[in-house]
Coordinates of C-alpha atoms and ligand atoms in Angstrom, one line a residue:
X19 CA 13.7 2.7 144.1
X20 CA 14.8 5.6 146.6
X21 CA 12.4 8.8 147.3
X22 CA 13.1 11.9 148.7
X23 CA 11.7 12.8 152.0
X24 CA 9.3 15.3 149.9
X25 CA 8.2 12.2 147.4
X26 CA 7.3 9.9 150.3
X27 CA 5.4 12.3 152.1
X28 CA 3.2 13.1 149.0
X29 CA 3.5 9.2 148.8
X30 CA 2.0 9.0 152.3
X31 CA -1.0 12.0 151.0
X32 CA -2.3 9.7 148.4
X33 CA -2.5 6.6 150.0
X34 CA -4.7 8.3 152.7
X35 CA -7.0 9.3 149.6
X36 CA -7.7 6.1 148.2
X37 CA -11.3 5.7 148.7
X38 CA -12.5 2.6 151.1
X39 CA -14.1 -0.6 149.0
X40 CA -17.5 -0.3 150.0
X41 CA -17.5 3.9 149.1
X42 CA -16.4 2.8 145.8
X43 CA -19.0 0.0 145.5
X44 CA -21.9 2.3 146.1
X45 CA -21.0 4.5 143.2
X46 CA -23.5 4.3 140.8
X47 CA -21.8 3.2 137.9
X48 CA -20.1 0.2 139.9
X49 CA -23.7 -0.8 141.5
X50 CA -24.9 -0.8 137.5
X51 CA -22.3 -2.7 136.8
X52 CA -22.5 -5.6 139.8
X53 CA -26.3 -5.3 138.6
X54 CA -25.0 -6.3 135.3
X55 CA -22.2 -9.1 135.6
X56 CA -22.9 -10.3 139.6
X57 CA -21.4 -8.3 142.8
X58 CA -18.3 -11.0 143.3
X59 CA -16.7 -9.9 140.2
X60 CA -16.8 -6.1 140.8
X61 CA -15.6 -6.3 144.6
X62 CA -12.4 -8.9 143.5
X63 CA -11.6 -6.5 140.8
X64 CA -11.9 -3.7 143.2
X65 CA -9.5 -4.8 145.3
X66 CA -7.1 -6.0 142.9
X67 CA -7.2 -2.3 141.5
X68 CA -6.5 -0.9 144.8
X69 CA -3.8 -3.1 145.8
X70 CA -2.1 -2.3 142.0
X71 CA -2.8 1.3 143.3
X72 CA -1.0 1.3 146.2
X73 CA 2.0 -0.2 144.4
X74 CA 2.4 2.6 142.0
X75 CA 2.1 5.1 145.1
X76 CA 4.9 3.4 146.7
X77 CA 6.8 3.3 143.7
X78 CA 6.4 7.1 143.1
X79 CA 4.3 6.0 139.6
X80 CA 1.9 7.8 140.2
X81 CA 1.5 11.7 141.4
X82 CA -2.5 12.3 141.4
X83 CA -5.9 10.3 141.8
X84 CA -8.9 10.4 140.6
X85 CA -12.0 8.7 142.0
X86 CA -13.2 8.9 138.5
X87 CA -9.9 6.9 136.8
X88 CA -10.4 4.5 139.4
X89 CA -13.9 3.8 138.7
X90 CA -13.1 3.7 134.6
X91 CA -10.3 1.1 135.8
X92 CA -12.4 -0.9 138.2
X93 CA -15.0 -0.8 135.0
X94 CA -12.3 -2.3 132.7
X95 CA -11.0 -4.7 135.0
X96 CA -14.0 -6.6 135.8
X97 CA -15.0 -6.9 132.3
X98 CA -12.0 -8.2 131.4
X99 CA -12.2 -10.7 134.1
X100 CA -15.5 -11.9 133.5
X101 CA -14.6 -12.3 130.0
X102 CA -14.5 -15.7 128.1
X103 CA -10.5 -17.2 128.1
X104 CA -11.7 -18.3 124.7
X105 CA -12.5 -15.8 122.6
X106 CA -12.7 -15.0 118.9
X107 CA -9.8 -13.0 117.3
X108 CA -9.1 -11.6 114.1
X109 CA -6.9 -13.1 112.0
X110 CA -4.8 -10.3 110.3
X111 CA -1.3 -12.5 109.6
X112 CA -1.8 -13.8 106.3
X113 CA -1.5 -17.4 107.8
X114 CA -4.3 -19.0 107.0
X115 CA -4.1 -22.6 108.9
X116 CA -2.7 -20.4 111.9
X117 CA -2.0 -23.1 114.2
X118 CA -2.0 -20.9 117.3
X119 CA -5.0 -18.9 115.8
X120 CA -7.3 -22.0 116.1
X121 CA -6.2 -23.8 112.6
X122 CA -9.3 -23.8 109.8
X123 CA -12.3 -21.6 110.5
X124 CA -15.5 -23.3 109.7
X125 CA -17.8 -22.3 107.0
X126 CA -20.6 -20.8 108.9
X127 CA -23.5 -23.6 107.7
X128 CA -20.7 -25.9 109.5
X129 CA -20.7 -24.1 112.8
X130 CA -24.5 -23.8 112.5
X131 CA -24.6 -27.3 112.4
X132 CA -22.6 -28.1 115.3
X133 CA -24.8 -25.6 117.3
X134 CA -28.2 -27.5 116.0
X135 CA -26.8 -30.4 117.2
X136 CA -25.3 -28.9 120.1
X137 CA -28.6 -27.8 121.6
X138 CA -30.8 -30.6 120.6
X139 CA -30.8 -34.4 120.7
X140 CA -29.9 -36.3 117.8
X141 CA -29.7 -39.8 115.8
X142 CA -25.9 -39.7 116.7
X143 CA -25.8 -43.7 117.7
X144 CA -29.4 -44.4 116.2
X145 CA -30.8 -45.9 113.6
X146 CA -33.8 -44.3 112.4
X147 CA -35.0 -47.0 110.5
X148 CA -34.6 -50.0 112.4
X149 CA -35.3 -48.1 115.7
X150 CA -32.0 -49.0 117.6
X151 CA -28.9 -48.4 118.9
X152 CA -27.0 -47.5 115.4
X153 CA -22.8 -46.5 115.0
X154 CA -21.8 -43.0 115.7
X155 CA -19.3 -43.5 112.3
X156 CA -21.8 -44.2 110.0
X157 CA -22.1 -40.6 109.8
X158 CA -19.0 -39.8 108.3
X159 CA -18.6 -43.1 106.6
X160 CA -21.5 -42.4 104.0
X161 CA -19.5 -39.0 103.3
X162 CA -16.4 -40.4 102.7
X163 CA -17.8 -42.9 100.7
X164 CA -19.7 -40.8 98.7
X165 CA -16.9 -38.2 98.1
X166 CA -14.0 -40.4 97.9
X167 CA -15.0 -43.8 97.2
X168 CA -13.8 -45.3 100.1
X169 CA -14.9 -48.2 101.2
X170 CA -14.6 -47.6 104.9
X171 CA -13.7 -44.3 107.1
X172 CA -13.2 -43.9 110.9
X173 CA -13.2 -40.3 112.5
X174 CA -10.9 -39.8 115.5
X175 CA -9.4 -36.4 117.5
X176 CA -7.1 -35.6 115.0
X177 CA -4.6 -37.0 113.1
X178 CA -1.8 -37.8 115.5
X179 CA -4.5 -40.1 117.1
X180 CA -5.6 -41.7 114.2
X181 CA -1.5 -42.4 113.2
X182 CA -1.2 -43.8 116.9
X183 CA -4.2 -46.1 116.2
X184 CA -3.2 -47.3 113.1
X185 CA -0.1 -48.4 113.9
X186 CA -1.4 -49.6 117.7
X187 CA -3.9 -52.1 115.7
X188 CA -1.8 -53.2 113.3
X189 CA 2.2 -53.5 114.1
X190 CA 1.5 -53.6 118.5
X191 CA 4.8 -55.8 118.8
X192 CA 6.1 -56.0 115.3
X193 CA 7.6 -53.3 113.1
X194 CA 7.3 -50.9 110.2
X195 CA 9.3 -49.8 108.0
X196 CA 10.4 -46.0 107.3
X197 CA 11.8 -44.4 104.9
X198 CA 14.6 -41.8 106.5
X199 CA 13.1 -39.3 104.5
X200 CA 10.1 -39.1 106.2
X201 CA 10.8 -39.1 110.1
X202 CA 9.1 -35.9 110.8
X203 CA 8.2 -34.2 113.4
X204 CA 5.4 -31.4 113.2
X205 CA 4.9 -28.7 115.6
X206 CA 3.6 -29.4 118.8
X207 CA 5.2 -32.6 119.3
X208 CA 3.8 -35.1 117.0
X209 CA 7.5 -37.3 116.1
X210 CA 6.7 -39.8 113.8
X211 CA 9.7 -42.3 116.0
X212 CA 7.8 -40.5 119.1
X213 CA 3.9 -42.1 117.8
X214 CA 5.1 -45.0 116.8
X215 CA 7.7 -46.3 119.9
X216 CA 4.2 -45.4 122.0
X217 CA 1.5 -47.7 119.6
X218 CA 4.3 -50.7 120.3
X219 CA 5.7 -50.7 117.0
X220 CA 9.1 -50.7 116.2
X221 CA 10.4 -48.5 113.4
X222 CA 13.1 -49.9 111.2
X223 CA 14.1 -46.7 109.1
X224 CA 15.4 -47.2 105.3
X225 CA 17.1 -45.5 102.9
X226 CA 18.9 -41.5 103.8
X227 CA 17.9 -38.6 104.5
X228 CA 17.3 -37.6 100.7
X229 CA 17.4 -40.9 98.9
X230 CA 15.0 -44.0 99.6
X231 CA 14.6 -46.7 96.7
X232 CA 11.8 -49.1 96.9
X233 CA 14.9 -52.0 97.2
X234 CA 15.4 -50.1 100.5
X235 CA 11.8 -51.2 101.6
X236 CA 12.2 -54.5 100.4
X237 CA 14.9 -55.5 101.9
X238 CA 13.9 -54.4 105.1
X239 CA 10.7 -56.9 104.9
X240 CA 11.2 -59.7 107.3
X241 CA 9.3 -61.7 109.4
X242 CA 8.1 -59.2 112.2
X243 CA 6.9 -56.6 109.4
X244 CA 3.8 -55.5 110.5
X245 CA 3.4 -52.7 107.8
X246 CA 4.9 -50.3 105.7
X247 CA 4.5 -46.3 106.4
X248 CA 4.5 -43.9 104.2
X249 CA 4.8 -40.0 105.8
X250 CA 4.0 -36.6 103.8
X251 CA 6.6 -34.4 104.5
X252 CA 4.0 -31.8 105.5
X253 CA 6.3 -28.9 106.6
X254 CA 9.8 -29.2 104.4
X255 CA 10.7 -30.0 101.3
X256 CA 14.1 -31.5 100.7
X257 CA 15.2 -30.8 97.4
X258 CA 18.2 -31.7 95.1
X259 CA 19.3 -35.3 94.8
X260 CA 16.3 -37.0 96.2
X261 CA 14.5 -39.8 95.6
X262 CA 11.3 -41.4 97.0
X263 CA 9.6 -44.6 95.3
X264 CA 6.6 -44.1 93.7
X265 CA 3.0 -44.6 95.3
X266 CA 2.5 -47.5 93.3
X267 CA 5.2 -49.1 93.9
X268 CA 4.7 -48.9 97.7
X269 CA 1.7 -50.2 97.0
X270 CA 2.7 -53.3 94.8
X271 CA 5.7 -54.0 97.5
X272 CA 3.2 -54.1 100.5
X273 CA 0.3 -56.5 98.3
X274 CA 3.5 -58.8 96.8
X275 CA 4.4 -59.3 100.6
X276 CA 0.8 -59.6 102.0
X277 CA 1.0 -56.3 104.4
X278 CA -0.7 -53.1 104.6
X279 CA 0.3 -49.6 103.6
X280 CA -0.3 -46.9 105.9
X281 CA 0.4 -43.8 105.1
X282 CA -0.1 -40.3 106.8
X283 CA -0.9 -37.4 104.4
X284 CA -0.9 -34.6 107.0
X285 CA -3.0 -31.6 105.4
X286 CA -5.9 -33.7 103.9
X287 CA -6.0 -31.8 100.8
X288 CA -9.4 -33.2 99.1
X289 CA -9.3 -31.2 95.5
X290 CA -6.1 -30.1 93.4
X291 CA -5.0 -26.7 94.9
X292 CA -2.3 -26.5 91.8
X293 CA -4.0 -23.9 90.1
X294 CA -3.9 -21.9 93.3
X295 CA -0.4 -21.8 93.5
X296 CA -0.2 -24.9 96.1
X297 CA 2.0 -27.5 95.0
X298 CA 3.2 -30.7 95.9
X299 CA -0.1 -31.4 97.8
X300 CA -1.1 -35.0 97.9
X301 CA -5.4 -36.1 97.3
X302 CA -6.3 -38.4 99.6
X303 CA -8.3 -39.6 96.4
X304 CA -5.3 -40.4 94.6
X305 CA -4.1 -42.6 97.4
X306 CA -7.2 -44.6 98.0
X307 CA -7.6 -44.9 94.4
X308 CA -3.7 -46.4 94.1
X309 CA -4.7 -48.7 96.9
X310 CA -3.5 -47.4 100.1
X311 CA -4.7 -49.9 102.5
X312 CA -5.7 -47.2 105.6
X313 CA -4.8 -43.2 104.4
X314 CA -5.1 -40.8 107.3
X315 CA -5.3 -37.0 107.3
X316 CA -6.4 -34.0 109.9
X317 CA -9.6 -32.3 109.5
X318 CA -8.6 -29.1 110.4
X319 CA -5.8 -28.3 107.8
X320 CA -6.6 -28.0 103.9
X321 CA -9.7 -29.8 104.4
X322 CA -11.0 -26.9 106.1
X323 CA -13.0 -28.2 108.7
X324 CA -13.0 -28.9 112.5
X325 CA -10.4 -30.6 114.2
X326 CA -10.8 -34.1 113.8
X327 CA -8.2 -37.1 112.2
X328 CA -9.9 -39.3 109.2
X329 CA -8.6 -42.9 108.9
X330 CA -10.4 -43.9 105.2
X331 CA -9.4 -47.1 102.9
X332 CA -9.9 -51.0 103.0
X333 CA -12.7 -52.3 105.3
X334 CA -10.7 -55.0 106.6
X335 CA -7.8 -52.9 108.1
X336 CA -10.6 -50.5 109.6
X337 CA -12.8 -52.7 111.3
X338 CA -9.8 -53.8 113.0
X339 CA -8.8 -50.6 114.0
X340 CA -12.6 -50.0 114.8
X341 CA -12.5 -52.8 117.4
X342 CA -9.4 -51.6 119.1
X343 CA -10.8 -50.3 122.6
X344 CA -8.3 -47.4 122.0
X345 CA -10.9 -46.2 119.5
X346 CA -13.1 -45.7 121.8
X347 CA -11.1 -43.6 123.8
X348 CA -10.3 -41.1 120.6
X349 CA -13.4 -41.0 119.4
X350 CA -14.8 -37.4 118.1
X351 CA -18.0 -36.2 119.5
X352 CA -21.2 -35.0 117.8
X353 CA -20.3 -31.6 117.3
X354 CA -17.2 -32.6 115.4
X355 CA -19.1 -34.7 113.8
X356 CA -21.9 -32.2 112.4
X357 CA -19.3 -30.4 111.5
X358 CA -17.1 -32.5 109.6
X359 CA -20.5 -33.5 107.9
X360 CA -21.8 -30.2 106.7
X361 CA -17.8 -29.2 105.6
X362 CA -17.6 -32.3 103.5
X363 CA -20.9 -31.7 102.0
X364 CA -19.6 -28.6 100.3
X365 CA -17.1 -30.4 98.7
X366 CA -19.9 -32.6 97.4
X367 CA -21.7 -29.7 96.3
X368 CA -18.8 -28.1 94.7
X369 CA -19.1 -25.1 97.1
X370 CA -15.4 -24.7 97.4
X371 CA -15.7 -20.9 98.2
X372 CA -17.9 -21.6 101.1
X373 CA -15.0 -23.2 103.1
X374 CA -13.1 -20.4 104.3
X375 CA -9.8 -21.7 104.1
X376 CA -10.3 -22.6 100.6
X377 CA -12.0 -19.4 99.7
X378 CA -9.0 -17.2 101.4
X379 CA -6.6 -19.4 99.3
X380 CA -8.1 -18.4 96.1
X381 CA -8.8 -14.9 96.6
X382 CA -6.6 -13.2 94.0
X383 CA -4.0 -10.4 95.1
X384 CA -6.5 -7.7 93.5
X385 CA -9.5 -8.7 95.4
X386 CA -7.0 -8.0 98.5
X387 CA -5.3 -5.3 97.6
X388 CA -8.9 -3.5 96.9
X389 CA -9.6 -4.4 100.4
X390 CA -6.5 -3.2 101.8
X391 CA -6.9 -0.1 99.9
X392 CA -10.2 0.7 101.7
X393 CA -9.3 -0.3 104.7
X394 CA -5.8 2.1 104.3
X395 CA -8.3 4.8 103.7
X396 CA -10.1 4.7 106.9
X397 CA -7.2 4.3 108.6
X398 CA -5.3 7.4 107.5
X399 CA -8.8 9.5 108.4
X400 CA -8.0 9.3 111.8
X401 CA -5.2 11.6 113.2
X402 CA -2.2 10.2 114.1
X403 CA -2.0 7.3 112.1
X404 CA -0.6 6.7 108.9
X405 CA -1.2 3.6 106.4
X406 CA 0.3 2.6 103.0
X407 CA 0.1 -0.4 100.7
X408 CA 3.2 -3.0 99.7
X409 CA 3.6 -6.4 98.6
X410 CA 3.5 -9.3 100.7
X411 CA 3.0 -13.2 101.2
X412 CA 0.7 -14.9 102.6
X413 CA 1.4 -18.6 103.4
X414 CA -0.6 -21.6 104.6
X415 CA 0.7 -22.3 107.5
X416 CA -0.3 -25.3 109.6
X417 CA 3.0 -27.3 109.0
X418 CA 1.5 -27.4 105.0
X419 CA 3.3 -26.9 101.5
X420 CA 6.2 -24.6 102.9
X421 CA 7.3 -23.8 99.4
X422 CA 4.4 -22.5 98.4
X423 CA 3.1 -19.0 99.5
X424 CA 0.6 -16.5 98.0
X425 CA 1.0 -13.1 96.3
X426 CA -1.0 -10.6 98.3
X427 CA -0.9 -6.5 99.6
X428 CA -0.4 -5.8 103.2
X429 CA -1.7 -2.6 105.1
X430 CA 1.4 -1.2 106.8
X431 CA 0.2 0.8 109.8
X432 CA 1.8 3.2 112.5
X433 CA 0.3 5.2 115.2
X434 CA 2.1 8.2 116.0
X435 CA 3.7 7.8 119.5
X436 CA 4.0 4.2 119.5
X437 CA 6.3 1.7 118.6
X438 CA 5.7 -0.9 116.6
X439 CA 5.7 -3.7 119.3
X440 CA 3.5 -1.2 121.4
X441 CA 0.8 -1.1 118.6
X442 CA 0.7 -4.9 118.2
X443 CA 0.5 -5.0 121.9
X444 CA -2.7 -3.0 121.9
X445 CA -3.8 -4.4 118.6
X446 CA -3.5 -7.8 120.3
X447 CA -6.2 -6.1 123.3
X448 CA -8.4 -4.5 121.4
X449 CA -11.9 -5.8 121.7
X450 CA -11.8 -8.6 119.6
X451 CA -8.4 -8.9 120.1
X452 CA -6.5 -8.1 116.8
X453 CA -3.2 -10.4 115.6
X454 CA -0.9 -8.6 113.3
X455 CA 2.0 -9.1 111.6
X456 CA 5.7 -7.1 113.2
X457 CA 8.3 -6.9 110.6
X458 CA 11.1 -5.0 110.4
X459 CA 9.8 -2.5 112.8
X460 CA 6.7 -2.5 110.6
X461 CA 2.9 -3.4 111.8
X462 CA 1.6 -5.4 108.6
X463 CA -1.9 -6.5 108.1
X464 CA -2.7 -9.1 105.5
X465 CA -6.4 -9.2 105.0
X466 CA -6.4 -12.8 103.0
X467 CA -7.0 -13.8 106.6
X468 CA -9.4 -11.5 108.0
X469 CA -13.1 -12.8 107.2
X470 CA -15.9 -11.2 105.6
X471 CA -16.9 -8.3 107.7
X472 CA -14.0 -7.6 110.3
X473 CA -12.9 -5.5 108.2
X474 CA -14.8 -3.3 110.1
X475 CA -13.4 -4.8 113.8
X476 CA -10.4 -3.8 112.3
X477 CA -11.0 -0.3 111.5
X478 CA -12.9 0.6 115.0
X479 CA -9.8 -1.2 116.6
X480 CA -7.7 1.9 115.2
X481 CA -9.9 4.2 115.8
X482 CA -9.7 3.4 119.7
X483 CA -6.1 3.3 119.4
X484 CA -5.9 6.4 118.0
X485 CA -8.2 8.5 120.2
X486 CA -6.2 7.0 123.4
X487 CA -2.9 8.2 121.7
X488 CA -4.2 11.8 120.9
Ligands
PLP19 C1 -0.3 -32.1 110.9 C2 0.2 -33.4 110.7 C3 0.0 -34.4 111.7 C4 -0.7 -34.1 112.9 O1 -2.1 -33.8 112.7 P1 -3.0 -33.2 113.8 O2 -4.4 -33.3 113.2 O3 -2.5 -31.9 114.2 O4 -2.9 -34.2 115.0 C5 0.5 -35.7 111.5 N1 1.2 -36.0 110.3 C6 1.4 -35.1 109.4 C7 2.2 -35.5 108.1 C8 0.9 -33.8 109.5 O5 1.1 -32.9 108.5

């Protein structure tokens, strides 16, 4: 950029005026502060807000100083650097299994029991009775067997690890078979051909894209077959002239032949979400019950719990995949565990609503738009901003059941002065941050996803806004 003479020289004026480090540091409220969160943080903040001060000098940004304005931004900075990277956020997209957003929240008797654990030792390899080392998966294995009938389950990471185990421990050096239908890929990487070519199987792929027959299958079966797959296209649908064999019939192929069926059901949907307006969802029940040999799903997606990957069905497959050494190397921890435990427990107590997922699935559109309506108005008490109500969607997200989305009412915000992307932006720094939808020039907030009391967060984040903009 080019100055004038006069410019520079008022350039040169207020450079002289920035106030030495240490003059700053003895101000009061920066000596509170150092007090407060520890005398490194303050100085390096300090510095970096004088060196970011000079800049705008030399760049003519800036015309006046303030030892005040630099204190406030000396204030902010360090608090913002001393700040957790991970941090809570509020939710207001309408995508409930946001995968960026952290996936499922937990039900708050879930996290509570990950913290007791957390903090305190437990029986996690011991058995109580006998008074010696016990298994760390006969936690979860009880659950599953109570819940689903299952005669064995094995927790791991999350699901792409307990796909890559599966078909490590049983078709290492042989191959599966694949319908074309189902070579997915789901965000973030996981490639069904990807998994597999790692765990040392080798896919042979049947059928098309939109038609596989069970004669496709069968003729595939030869003496390398290790297993058959079966894949839920989580996040498409193809639709039209298709065709996929039956369960059962996958089932009688694999048993007629003497091989397993795996197969990968993605979301891990545990109860019928039909009459919530989510279709097309497979039960994990429904496959063990057909006789799936080893059915895998997350633990983080319609299940509602923390992220983890369940491998449930017959106990010889999984004690195999048990006493792969792999497993020990995906194994879950105890907080997952406690976790996974107390989530699963409300599906045994038919405490649906208590999983948060779930219960933002089934909140109707009036419940929301009531909410909205409140929240709309707050928001148009303050000056400056202006709020109304229209339809929406909200969806599930999470790479699940992409045809189906939920009726709901969206807040549409603006903030005189600022753009839409500009209001996001400081949506996205208020303290916690706050995530909104931008569409068509529009900020939209969908409360299905905002929990039970940020509401509130929401409000006061608007109100800051506001009074900065005034
Ligand atoms: C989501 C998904 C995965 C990956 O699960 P993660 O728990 O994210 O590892 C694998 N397969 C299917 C079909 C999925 O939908």
């Amino acid at each position: 950029m080019k100055h004038t003479e006069a410019s520079s020289e008022a350039g040169a004026a207020l450079l002289r005026q920035i106030p030495a480090v240490d003059e700053l540091l003895a101000r009061a409220a920066l000596r509170e502060l150092a007090a407060r969160l520890g005398r490194r943080p303050v100085v390096d903040a300090t510095r970096r807000v004088l060196q970011s001060l000079r800049g705008r000098i030399s760049s003519g940004d800036l015309s006046s100083l303030s030892v005040d304005m630099l204190e406030n931004e000396i204030v902010a900075a360090t608090e913002t650097s001393v700040e957790p990277s991970l941090r809570a956020v509020v939710n207001a997209t309408g995508v409930i299994l946001h995968t960026n957003l952290g996936r499922a929240p937990l039900a708050p008797v879930a996290a509570r029991r990950a913290a007791e654990i957390a903090s305190r030792y437990s029986n996690l390899e011991y058995d109580l009775e006998r008074g010696e080392r016990g298994r760390r998966d006969a936690h979860t294995d009880r659950l599953f067997r109570r819940l689903l009938g299952a005669e064995m389950t094995l927790v791991v990471n999350n699901n792409a690890a307990a796909m890559f185990l599966a078909l490590n421990t049983i078709a290492e050096g042989g191959e599966v078979v694949v319908s074309r239908g189902e070579l997915i890929e789901i965000g973030g990487s996981f490639r069904i051909p990807d998994i597999s070519a790692k765990s040392g199987a080798v896919l042979r792929e049947v059928g098309t894209t939109n038609r596989t027959r069970i004669s496709d299958f069968e003729a595939a079966i030869n003496e390398r077959t290790r297993a058959l797959v079966r894949v839920h296209p989580s996040n498409f649908r193809i639709v039209g002239f298709t065709e996929r064999p039956e369960l059962r019939e996958m089932v009688e192929l694999a048993r007629n032949h003497g091989l397993p069926l795996i197969e990968d059901l993605g979301s891990g949907c545990l109860v019928d979400l039909g009459p919530h307006g989510i279709e097309g969802e497979p039960l994990a029940g429904e496959s063990l019950k057909a006789g799936v040999d080893v059915v895998t799903f997350s633990g983080d997606k319609l299940l509602g719990g923390p992220q983890a990957g369940v491998l449930t069905g017959s106990r010889p497959w999984l004690e195999r995949i048990r006493k792969n050494p792999l497993f020990r190397a995906l194994r879950v921890d105890k907080l997952t565990i406690a976790a996974l435990e107390a989530t699963v427990a409300l599906y045994l107590g038919g405490d649906l609503r208590a999983i948060p997922a779930l219960a933002m699935i089934q909140a109707s559109k009036d419940e929301i738009a009531e909410r909205a309506g409140r929240l709309a108005e707050r928001l148009l008490a303050r000056a400056g901003v202006s709020a109304r109500l229209e339809d929406g969607e909200s969806v599930i997200g999470g790479g699940s059941t992409p045809g189906s989305s939920l009726p709901t009412r969206l807040v549409s915000v603006r903030v005189e002065g600022l753009s839409a992307a500009e209001l996001a932006a400081r949506l996205r720094r208020s303290r916690p941050p706050v995530i909104a939808r931008v569409e068509r020039g529009e900020v939209l907030l969908d409360l299905r996803t905002v929990l039970e009391g940020e509401d509130e967060l929401v409000s006061k984040a608007f109100e800051k806004i506001a009074l900065e903009c005034a």
